[in-house]
Short mmCIF file of N, CA and C in Angstrom, two decimals:
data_model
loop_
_atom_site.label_atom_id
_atom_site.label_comp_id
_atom_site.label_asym_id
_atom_site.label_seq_id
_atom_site.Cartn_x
_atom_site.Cartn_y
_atom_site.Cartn_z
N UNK A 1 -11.80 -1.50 14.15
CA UNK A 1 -10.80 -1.30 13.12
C UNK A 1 -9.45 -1.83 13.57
N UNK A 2 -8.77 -1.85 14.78
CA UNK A 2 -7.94 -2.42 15.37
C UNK A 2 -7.74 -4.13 15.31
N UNK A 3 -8.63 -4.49 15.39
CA UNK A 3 -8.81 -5.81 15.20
C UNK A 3 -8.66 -6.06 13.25
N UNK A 4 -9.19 -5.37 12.49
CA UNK A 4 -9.05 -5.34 11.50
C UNK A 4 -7.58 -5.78 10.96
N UNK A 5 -6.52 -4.22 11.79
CA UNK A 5 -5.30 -3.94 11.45
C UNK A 5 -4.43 -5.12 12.04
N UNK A 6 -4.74 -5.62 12.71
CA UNK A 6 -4.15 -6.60 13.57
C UNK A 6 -3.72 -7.55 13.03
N UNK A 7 -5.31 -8.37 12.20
CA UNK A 7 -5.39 -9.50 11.45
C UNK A 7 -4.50 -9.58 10.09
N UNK A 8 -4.50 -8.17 9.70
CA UNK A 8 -3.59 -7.68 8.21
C UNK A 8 -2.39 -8.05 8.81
N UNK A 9 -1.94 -7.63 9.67
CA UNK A 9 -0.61 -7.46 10.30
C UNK A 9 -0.02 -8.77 10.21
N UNK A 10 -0.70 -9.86 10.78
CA UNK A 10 -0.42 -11.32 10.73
C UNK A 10 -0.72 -12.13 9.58
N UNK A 11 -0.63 -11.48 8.38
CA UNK A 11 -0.69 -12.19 6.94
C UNK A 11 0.52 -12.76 6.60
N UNK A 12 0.99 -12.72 7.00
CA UNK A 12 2.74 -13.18 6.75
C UNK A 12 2.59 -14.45 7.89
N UNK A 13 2.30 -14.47 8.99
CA UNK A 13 2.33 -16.00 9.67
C UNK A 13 1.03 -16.58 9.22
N UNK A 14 0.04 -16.12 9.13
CA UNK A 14 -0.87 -16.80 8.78
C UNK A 14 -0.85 -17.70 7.24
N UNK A 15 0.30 -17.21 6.53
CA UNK A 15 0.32 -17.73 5.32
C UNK A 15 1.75 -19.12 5.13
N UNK A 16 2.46 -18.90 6.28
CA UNK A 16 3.53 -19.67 6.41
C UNK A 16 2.61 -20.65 7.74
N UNK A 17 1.71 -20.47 8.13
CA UNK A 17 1.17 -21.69 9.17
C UNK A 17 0.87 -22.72 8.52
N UNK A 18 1.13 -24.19 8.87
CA UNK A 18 0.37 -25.34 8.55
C UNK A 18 -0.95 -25.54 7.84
N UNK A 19 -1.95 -24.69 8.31
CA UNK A 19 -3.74 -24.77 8.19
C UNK A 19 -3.28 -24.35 6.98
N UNK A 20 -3.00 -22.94 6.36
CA UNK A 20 -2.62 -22.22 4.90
C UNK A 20 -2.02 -23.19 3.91
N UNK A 21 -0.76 -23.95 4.81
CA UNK A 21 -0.30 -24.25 3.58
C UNK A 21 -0.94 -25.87 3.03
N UNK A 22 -1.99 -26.06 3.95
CA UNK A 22 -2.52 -27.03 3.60
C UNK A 22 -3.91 -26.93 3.09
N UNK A 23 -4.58 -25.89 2.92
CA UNK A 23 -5.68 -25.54 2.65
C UNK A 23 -5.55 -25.61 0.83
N UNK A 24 -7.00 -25.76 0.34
CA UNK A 24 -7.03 -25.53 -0.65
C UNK A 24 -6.41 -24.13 -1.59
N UNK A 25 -6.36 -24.17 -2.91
CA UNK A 25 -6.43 -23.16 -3.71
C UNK A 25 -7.39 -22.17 -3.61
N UNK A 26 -8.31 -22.77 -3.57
CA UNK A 26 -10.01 -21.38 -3.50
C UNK A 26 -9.65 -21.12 -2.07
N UNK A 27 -9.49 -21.94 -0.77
CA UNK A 27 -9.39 -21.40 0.20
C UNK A 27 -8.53 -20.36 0.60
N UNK A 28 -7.01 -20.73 -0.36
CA UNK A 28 -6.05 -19.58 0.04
C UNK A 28 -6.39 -18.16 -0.86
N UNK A 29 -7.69 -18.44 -1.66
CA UNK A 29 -7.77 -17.22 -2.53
C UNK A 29 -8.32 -16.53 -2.05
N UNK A 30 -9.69 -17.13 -1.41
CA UNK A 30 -10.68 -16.72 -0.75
C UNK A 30 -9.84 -15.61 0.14
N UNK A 31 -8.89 -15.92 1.57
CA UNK A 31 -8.52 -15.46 2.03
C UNK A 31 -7.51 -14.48 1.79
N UNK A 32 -6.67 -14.37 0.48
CA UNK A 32 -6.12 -13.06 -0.03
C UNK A 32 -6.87 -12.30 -0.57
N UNK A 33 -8.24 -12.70 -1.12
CA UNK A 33 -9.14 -11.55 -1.40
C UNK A 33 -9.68 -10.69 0.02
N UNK A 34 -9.66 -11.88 1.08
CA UNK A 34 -10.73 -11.23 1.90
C UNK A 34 -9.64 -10.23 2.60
N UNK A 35 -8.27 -9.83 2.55
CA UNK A 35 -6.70 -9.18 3.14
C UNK A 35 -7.10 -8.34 1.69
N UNK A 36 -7.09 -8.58 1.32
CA UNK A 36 -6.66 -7.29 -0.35
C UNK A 36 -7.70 -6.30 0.19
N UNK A 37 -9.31 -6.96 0.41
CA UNK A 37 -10.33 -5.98 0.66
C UNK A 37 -10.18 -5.23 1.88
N UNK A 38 -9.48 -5.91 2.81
CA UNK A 38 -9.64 -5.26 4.04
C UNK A 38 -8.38 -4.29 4.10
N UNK A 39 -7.53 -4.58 3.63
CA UNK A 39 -6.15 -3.18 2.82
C UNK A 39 -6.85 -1.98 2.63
N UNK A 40 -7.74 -2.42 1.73
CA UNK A 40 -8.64 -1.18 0.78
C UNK A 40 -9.79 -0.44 1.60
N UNK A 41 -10.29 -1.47 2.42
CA UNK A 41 -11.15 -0.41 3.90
C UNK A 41 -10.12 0.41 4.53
N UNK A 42 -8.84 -0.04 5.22
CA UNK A 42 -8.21 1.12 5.86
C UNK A 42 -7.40 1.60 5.41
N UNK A 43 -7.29 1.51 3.97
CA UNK A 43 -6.66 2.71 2.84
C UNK A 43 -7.32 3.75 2.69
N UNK A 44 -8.81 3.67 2.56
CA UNK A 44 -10.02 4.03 2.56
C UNK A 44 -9.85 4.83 3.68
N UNK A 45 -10.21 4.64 4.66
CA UNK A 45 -10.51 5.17 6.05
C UNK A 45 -9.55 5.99 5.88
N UNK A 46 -8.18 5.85 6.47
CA UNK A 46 -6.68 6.33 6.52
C UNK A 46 -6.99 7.72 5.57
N UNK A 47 -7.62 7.56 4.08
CA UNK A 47 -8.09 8.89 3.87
C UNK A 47 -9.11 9.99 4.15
N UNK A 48 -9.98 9.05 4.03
CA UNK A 48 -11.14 9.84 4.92
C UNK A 48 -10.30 10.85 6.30
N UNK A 49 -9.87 9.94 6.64
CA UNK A 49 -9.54 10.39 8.46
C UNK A 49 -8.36 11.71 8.01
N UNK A 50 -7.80 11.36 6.87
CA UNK A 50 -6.52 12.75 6.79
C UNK A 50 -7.30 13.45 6.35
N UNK A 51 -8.44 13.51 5.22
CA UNK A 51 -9.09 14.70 4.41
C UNK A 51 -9.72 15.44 5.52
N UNK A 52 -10.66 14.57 6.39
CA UNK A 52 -11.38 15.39 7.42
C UNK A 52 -10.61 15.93 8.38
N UNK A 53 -9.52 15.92 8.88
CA UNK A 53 -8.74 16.68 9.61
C UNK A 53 -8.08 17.74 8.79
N UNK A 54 -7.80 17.48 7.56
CA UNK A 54 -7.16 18.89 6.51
C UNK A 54 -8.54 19.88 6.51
N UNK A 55 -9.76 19.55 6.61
CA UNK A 55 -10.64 20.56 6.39
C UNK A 55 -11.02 20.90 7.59
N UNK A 56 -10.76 20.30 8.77
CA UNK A 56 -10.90 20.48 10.18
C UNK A 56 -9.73 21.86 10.06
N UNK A 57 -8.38 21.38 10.31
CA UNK A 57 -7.29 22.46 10.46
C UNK A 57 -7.90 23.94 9.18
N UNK A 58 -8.28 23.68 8.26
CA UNK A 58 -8.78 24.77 7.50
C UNK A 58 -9.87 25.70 7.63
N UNK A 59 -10.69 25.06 8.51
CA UNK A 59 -11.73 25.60 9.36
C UNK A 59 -11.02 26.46 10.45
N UNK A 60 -10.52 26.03 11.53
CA UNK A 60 -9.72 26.21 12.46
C UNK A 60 -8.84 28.10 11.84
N UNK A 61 -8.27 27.28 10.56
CA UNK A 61 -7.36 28.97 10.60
C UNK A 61 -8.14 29.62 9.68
N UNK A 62 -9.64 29.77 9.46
CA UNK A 62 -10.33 30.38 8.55
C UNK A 62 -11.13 31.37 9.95
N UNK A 63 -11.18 30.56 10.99
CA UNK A 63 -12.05 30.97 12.32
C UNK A 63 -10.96 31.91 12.45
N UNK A 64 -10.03 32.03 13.14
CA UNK A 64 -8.63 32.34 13.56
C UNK A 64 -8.74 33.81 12.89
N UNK A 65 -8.82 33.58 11.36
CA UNK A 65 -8.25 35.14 10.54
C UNK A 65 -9.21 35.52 10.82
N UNK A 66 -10.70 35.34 10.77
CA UNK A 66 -11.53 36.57 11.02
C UNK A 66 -11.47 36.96 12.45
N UNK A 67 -11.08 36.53 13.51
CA UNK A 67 -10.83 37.28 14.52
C UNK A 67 -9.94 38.01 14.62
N UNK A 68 -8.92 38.01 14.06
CA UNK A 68 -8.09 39.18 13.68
C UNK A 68 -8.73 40.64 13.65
#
């Protein structure tokens, strides 16, 4: 996933480099689709990963009160 975030990260030089601005139309589309989708995996994830820790911590102080 790091490698993922990485590659997003460098959409801004990758789009001002030479190869981009010389590449076709379908090619530069191709490649903002294939950045739009990969946004949407670790938008995706990014929630997953907060929901399962909100029901983690809710577990946690549900354990907690019955030892009370």
């Amino acid at each position: 996933m790091g490698a993922l975030r990485t590659s997003i990260q460098n959409d801004n030089t990758t789009k001002t480099s030479q190869n981009y601005l010389d590449a076709s139309d379908s090619n530069k589309n191709n490649y903002n689709t294939a950045v739009n989708n990969a946004n949407g995996v670790i938008t995706a994830t990014n929630i997953q990963i907060w929901m399962l820790m909100r029901l983690m911590a809710w577990q946690i102080k549900s354990i907690q009160q019955k030892q009370r």
